[in-house]
Amino acid sequence: MANAEARPTLADVAAHAGVSKSLVSLVMRDEPGAGPETRRRVLQAADQLGYHPDSRARLLRSGRSRLLGVVFGIQHAFHLDLVTALYTAARDRGYELALSAVTPDRDEAEATAGMLQDRCEALIMCGPRTPAAELAKLAARLPVIVLARNVRVTDVIRTADDEGLRQAVEYLNGLGHQRIAHIDGGRAPGAADRRRGYREAMAAHSLDTHNRIIEGGLSEEDGAAAARRLLDEGDRPTAITVFNDRSATGVLDVLTRAGLRVPEDISVVGYDDSHLARLAHINLTTIAQDTTEMTRLAVDRAIARIDGSELTNRALIVAPQLIIRGTTAPPAA
Amino acid sequence: MANAEARPTLADVAAHAGVSKSLVSLVMRDEPGAGPETRRRVLQAADQLGYHPDSRARLLRSGRSRLLGVVFGIQHAFHLDLVTALYTAARDRGYELALSAVTPDRDEAEATAGMLQDRCEALIMCGPRTPAAELAKLAARLPVIVLARNVRVTDVIRTADDEGLRQAVEYLNGLGHQRIAHIDGGRAPGAADRRRGYREAMAAHSLDTHNRIIEGGLSEEDGAAAARRLLDEGDRPTAITVFNDRSATGVLDVLTRAGLRVPEDISVVGYDDSHLARLAHINLTTIAQDTTEMTRLAVDRAIARIDGSELTNRALIVAPQLIIRGTTAPPAA
DNA sequence: TCGTATGACTGGAACGTTCCAGGGCCAACT
DNA sequence: AGTTGGCCCTGGAACGTTCCAGTCATACGA
């Protein structure tokens, strides 16, 4: 349909309104310098011709795109929450987002390469698994902001993940739990910090002897598998902290199917406060990452780098927050 | 970092390699017309200067972007599956994707407007809720392909949703079920067709008297709420067909918590075969929408429109397929 | 009355590509 | 020997904007 021949250009509108291209350009951008009557006439002409400015030419000439590239994993619930928040953070600062998804069939390298083509002014990467050396190379080409992963070569915005697990353990211990296990995230970004936080908190409350870390991962299946292993091994803990919400839903499922009641028989704490956790029928106690704050910082930092300010502080660390919902309770007496 | 002053251009590379801009252009595009030795020298120069072509200029000049815009809901598991498949379908045809997400804070109009600014050659919309009149206006500006919704004003690729529910009912009836309920999708795209399919299939198997449609929706919460209502009402069905997988997980959760075993006590069939359904611990019998085929068709159709072929057939309908997993079994004796 | 400031407008040069028409040059035909 | 036809390669004109330096009135202060 609608192959309306060539798209109209500034020149067409100019001719139609009997003014110069420059003037039309001014009017289209809502800049001062045109009389009200002319302005009206130009706008009318543009409307009549169905003119829409060509962003390619506009960007080429003005040199700026006001576009932030975002690389995220389409499978990761938490990344989706980040993207959601990034949209509003970027809009507040007058920027747009260009998304590039990592899928099972499209790896991070490809997703990143796609963005570079597009002339974004900065790149925001959600929990990237790209090696630090590669990230450094990227950062040499344009400002790179890494979200939710701890790395030294670029700007980083992340949650104090160790602190998050400390809060979880402390809260559970406060409820009376002692045998607290941790299903970890394996090699996922953030997993190491959360593991350490768990260990330190257990030690701080003299629960070392109950330390129990089960290897997990970031997907539902990882959580389910870990939970099955935990049940098989016997000596069941009374509470479990899980690497993330997604994995925790897998854990919950296995526990329920095994006939255990949550939280009466066993408590579960997730991580991320992704929208999964908030669903009424999951209603998961979890450690919230403050996506609003994180994305705001990420966008601000990106813009600061774009503007060329020399910044020293490369890592911004956001405080986590325990969200108490329905999957935790004191241990059975 | 790395504010390497102005980024190098074709001209810089040309000067550095001692050839003309045009030649560098050829080499960068991997076109024939350059000797192997010169080619090598040019590539080396480009690499040395860290040259990367500017896509804005490239697009401006060549008039094409080979870019397909995609509007999708970041909350919809099935849309994410579609996006995943679209990436590969587009790549196979030499196109790239530009994503624009609908979020709770960014409505479809905004997401669409964002795409129009951009240089995409066609727009693919996943289950859009935009009124038909608006879609028609859009379609006047550029080719629009609608996925997974039934509408008359644009090209449409969708699953035969009524047929999908027919398959579900037939299969359940074959297992021996008679009291088969349907938790519907309310006003969501596709819901009406699935409802109709359910009714027709029940009638076809003389199960009219057991017709039972519970109002649902597309989220987990909708499913959970509907399931609770169903249980409260008594006269429990032996099988439930649900509008989509996402809602079905909510249903499953409520059933399990109510102490019912799935599939021994009650069977559940989802819809979409989104990755949710495939998770080992959900393992949901479901009606698959063939995302691979749908996205392939969508991309092909988009390209055909871009190329200006006059096509008559505006709706392509893809066959659904029953995927039997672990949530269905014959009713208890 | 003259300069000069102000506002409305214009013309043309960028921006970094791609595309087109052609210019040498050499080998292979007539 | 002269023509032909490939190859490599070059120069310059687009593409549709924005930006800059002006022009030309008109109005204003002295």
JSON list of N, CA and C in Angstrom, two decimals, chain B residues 175-210:
[
{"chain": "B", "resi": 175, "resn": "LEU", "atom": "N", "xyz": [-9.37, -38.38, 25.74]},
{"chain": "B", "resi": 175, "resn": "LEU", "atom": "CA", "xyz": [-8.84, -38.99, 26.97]},
{"chain": "B", "resi": 175, "resn": "LEU", "atom": "C", "xyz": [-9.96, -39.44, 27.88]},
{"chain": "B", "resi": 176, "resn": "GLY", "atom": "N", "xyz": [-11.18, -38.97, 27.60]},
{"chain": "B", "resi": 176, "resn": "GLY", "atom": "CA", "xyz": [-12.31, -39.36, 28.42]},
{"chain": "B", "resi": 176, "resn": "GLY", "atom": "C", "xyz": [-12.95, -38.22, 29.20]},
{"chain": "B", "resi": 177, "resn": "HIS", "atom": "N", "xyz": [-12.40, -37.00, 29.04]},
{"chain": "B", "resi": 177, "resn": "HIS", "atom": "CA", "xyz": [-12.96, -35.86, 29.77]},
{"chain": "B", "resi": 177, "resn": "HIS", "atom": "C", "xyz": [-14.27, -35.40, 29.15]},
{"chain": "B", "resi": 178, "resn": "GLN", "atom": "N", "xyz": [-15.16, -34.96, 30.01]},
{"chain": "B", "resi": 178, "resn": "GLN", "atom": "CA", "xyz": [-16.40, -34.38, 29.51]},
{"chain": "B", "resi": 178, "resn": "GLN", "atom": "C", "xyz": [-16.61, -33.00, 30.11]},
{"chain": "B", "resi": 179, "resn": "ARG", "atom": "N", "xyz": [-16.37, -32.90, 31.40]},
{"chain": "B", "resi": 179, "resn": "ARG", "atom": "CA", "xyz": [-16.52, -31.59, 32.05]},
{"chain": "B", "resi": 179, "resn": "ARG", "atom": "C", "xyz": [-15.23, -30.79, 31.82]},
{"chain": "B", "resi": 180, "resn": "ILE", "atom": "N", "xyz": [-15.23, -30.10, 30.66]},
{"chain": "B", "resi": 180, "resn": "ILE", "atom": "CA", "xyz": [-14.05, -29.33, 30.25]},
{"chain": "B", "resi": 180, "resn": "ILE", "atom": "C", "xyz": [-14.39, -27.85, 30.33]},
{"chain": "B", "resi": 181, "resn": "ALA", "atom": "N", "xyz": [-13.62, -27.10, 31.13]},
{"chain": "B", "resi": 181, "resn": "ALA", "atom": "CA", "xyz": [-13.89, -25.66, 31.26]},
{"chain": "B", "resi": 181, "resn": "ALA", "atom": "C", "xyz": [-12.90, -24.86, 30.42]},
{"chain": "B", "resi": 182, "resn": "HIS", "atom": "N", "xyz": [-13.24, -23.61, 30.18]},
{"chain": "B", "resi": 182, "resn": "HIS", "atom": "CA", "xyz": [-12.31, -22.73, 29.47]},
{"chain": "B", "resi": 182, "resn": "HIS", "atom": "C", "xyz": [-12.16, -21.43, 30.26]},
{"chain": "B", "resi": 183, "resn": "ILE", "atom": "N", "xyz": [-10.90, -21.12, 30.61]},
{"chain": "B", "resi": 183, "resn": "ILE", "atom": "CA", "xyz": [-10.61, -19.83, 31.24]},
{"chain": "B", "resi": 183, "resn": "ILE", "atom": "C", "xyz": [-10.14, -18.92, 30.12]},
{"chain": "B", "resi": 184, "resn": "ASP", "atom": "N", "xyz": [-10.92, -17.89, 29.81]},
{"chain": "B", "resi": 184, "resn": "ASP", "atom": "CA", "xyz": [-10.66, -17.15, 28.59]},
{"chain": "B", "resi": 184, "resn": "ASP", "atom": "C", "xyz": [-9.72, -15.96, 28.77]},
{"chain": "B", "resi": 185, "resn": "GLY", "atom": "N", "xyz": [-9.53, -15.21, 27.71]},
{"chain": "B", "resi": 185, "resn": "GLY", "atom": "CA", "xyz": [-8.57, -14.10, 27.75]},
{"chain": "B", "resi": 185, "resn": "GLY", "atom": "C", "xyz": [-9.23, -12.74, 27.77]},
{"chain": "B", "resi": 186, "resn": "GLY", "atom": "N", "xyz": [-10.51, -12.72, 28.08]},
{"chain": "B", "resi": 186, "resn": "GLY", "atom": "CA", "xyz": [-11.20, -11.43, 28.14]},
{"chain": "B", "resi": 186, "resn": "GLY", "atom": "C", "xyz": [-11.15, -10.72, 26.80]},
{"chain": "B", "resi": 187, "resn": "ARG", "atom": "N", "xyz": [-10.64, -9.51, 26.80]},
{"chain": "B", "resi": 187, "resn": "ARG", "atom": "CA", "xyz": [-10.62, -8.73, 25.58]},
{"chain": "B", "resi": 187, "resn": "ARG", "atom": "C", "xyz": [-9.26, -8.79, 24.86]},
{"chain": "B", "resi": 188, "resn": "ALA", "atom": "N", "xyz": [-8.42, -9.67, 25.28]},
{"chain": "B", "resi": 188, "resn": "ALA", "atom": "CA", "xyz": [-7.09, -9.76, 24.67]},
{"chain": "B", "resi": 188, "resn": "ALA", "atom": "C", "xyz": [-7.20, -10.22, 23.22]},
{"chain": "B", "resi": 189, "resn": "PRO", "atom": "N", "xyz": [-6.21, -9.84, 22.38]},
{"chain": "B", "resi": 189, "resn": "PRO", "atom": "CA", "xyz": [-6.23, -10.27, 20.98]},
{"chain": "B", "resi": 189, "resn": "PRO", "atom": "C", "xyz": [-6.24, -11.80, 20.91]},
{"chain": "B", "resi": 190, "resn": "GLY", "atom": "N", "xyz": [-7.14, -12.35, 20.16]},
{"chain": "B", "resi": 190, "resn": "GLY", "atom": "CA", "xyz": [-7.19, -13.80, 20.00]},
{"chain": "B", "resi": 190, "resn": "GLY", "atom": "C", "xyz": [-8.20, -14.47, 20.92]},
{"chain": "B", "resi": 191, "resn": "ALA", "atom": "N", "xyz": [-8.58, -13.77, 21.97]},
{"chain": "B", "resi": 191, "resn": "ALA", "atom": "CA", "xyz": [-9.45, -14.39, 22.97]},
{"chain": "B", "resi": 191, "resn": "ALA", "atom": "C", "xyz": [-10.79, -14.80, 22.38]},
{"chain": "B", "resi": 192, "resn": "ALA", "atom": "N", "xyz": [-11.35, -13.93, 21.57]},
{"chain": "B", "resi": 192, "resn": "ALA", "atom": "CA", "xyz": [-12.67, -14.21, 21.01]},
{"chain": "B", "resi": 192, "resn": "ALA", "atom": "C", "xyz": [-12.63, -15.48, 20.16]},
{"chain": "B", "resi": 193, "resn": "ASP", "atom": "N", "xyz": [-11.61, -15.60, 19.31]},
{"chain": "B", "resi": 193, "resn": "ASP", "atom": "CA", "xyz": [-11.51, -16.78, 18.45]},
{"chain": "B", "resi": 193, "resn": "ASP", "atom": "C", "xyz": [-11.37, -18.06, 19.27]},
{"chain": "B", "resi": 194, "resn": "ARG", "atom": "N", "xyz": [-10.58, -17.97, 20.34]},
{"chain": "B", "resi": 194, "resn": "ARG", "atom": "CA", "xyz": [-10.35, -19.18, 21.14]},
{"chain": "B", "resi": 194, "resn": "ARG", "atom": "C", "xyz": [-11.64, -19.57, 21.86]},
{"chain": "B", "resi": 195, "resn": "ARG", "atom": "N", "xyz": [-12.35, -18.58, 22.33]},
{"chain": "B", "resi": 195, "resn": "ARG", "atom": "CA", "xyz": [-13.62, -18.84, 22.99]},
{"chain": "B", "resi": 195, "resn": "ARG", "atom": "C", "xyz": [-14.56, -19.54, 22.01]},
{"chain": "B", "resi": 196, "resn": "ARG", "atom": "N", "xyz": [-14.64, -19.00, 20.82]},
{"chain": "B", "resi": 196, "resn": "ARG", "atom": "CA", "xyz": [-15.53, -19.57, 19.82]},
{"chain": "B", "resi": 196, "resn": "ARG", "atom": "C", "xyz": [-15.12, -21.01, 19.50]},
{"chain": "B", "resi": 197, "resn": "GLY", "atom": "N", "xyz": [-13.81, -21.22, 19.34]},
{"chain": "B", "resi": 197, "resn": "GLY", "atom": "CA", "xyz": [-13.31, -22.56, 19.06]},
{"chain": "B", "resi": 197, "resn": "GLY", "atom": "C", "xyz": [-13.73, -23.54, 20.14]},
{"chain": "B", "resi": 198, "resn": "TYR", "atom": "N", "xyz": [-13.64, -23.08, 21.37]},
{"chain": "B", "resi": 198, "resn": "TYR", "atom": "CA", "xyz": [-14.04, -23.93, 22.50]},
{"chain": "B", "resi": 198, "resn": "TYR", "atom": "C", "xyz": [-15.50, -24.30, 22.39]},
{"chain": "B", "resi": 199, "resn": "ARG", "atom": "N", "xyz": [-16.34, -23.28, 22.19]},
{"chain": "B", "resi": 199, "resn": "ARG", "atom": "CA", "xyz": [-17.78, -23.52, 22.11]},
{"chain": "B", "resi": 199, "resn": "ARG", "atom": "C", "xyz": [-18.11, -24.48, 20.99]},
{"chain": "B", "resi": 200, "resn": "GLU", "atom": "N", "xyz": [-17.55, -24.22, 19.83]},
{"chain": "B", "resi": 200, "resn": "GLU", "atom": "CA", "xyz": [-17.87, -25.04, 18.67]},
{"chain": "B", "resi": 200, "resn": "GLU", "atom": "C", "xyz": [-17.44, -26.49, 18.89]},
{"chain": "B", "resi": 201, "resn": "ALA", "atom": "N", "xyz": [-16.25, -26.66, 19.47]},
{"chain": "B", "resi": 201, "resn": "ALA", "atom": "CA", "xyz": [-15.76, -28.02, 19.67]},
{"chain": "B", "resi": 201, "resn": "ALA", "atom": "C", "xyz": [-16.61, -28.76, 20.70]},
{"chain": "B", "resi": 202, "resn": "MET", "atom": "N", "xyz": [-17.01, -28.04, 21.74]},
{"chain": "B", "resi": 202, "resn": "MET", "atom": "CA", "xyz": [-17.86, -28.67, 22.75]},
{"chain": "B", "resi": 202, "resn": "MET", "atom": "C", "xyz": [-19.16, -29.12, 22.09]},
{"chain": "B", "resi": 203, "resn": "ALA", "atom": "N", "xyz": [-19.71, -28.25, 21.27]},
{"chain": "B", "resi": 203, "resn": "ALA", "atom": "CA", "xyz": [-20.95, -28.57, 20.57]},
{"chain": "B", "resi": 203, "resn": "ALA", "atom": "C", "xyz": [-20.73, -29.79, 19.67]},
{"chain": "B", "resi": 204, "resn": "ALA", "atom": "N", "xyz": [-19.65, -29.77, 18.94]},
{"chain": "B", "resi": 204, "resn": "ALA", "atom": "CA", "xyz": [-19.39, -30.84, 17.98]},
{"chain": "B", "resi": 204, "resn": "ALA", "atom": "C", "xyz": [-19.30, -32.19, 18.67]},
{"chain": "B", "resi": 205, "resn": "HIS", "atom": "N", "xyz": [-18.90, -32.19, 19.93]},
{"chain": "B", "resi": 205, "resn": "HIS", "atom": "CA", "xyz": [-18.82, -33.46, 20.64]},
{"chain": "B", "resi": 205, "resn": "HIS", "atom": "C", "xyz": [-19.98, -33.64, 21.61]},
{"chain": "B", "resi": 206, "resn": "SER", "atom": "N", "xyz": [-21.03, -32.89, 21.35]},
{"chain": "B", "resi": 206, "resn": "SER", "atom": "CA", "xyz": [-22.24, -32.98, 22.18]},
{"chain": "B", "resi": 206, "resn": "SER", "atom": "C", "xyz": [-21.94, -32.81, 23.66]},
{"chain": "B", "resi": 207, "resn": "LEU", "atom": "N", "xyz": [-21.07, -31.87, 23.95]},
{"chain": "B", "resi": 207, "resn": "LEU", "atom": "CA", "xyz": [-20.75, -31.61, 25.35]},
{"chain": "B", "resi": 207, "resn": "LEU", "atom": "C", "xyz": [-21.33, -30.26, 25.78]},
{"chain": "B", "resi": 208, "resn": "ASP", "atom": "N", "xyz": [-22.25, -29.75, 24.99]},
{"chain": "B", "resi": 208, "resn": "ASP", "atom": "CA", "xyz": [-22.80, -28.41, 25.24]},
{"chain": "B", "resi": 208, "resn": "ASP", "atom": "C", "xyz": [-23.19, -28.21, 26.68]},
{"chain": "B", "resi": 209, "resn": "THR", "atom": "N", "xyz": [-23.76, -29.24, 27.23]},
{"chain": "B", "resi": 209, "resn": "THR", "atom": "CA", "xyz": [-24.25, -29.10, 28.61]},
{"chain": "B", "resi": 209, "resn": "THR", "atom": "C", "xyz": [-23.12, -28.83, 29.59]},
{"chain": "B", "resi": 210, "resn": "HIS", "atom": "N", "xyz": [-21.91, -29.19, 29.19]},
{"chain": "B", "resi": 210, "resn": "HIS", "atom": "CA", "xyz": [-20.78, -28.98, 30.10]},
{"chain": "B", "resi": 210, "resn": "HIS", "atom": "C", "xyz": [-20.04, -27.68, 29.84]}
]
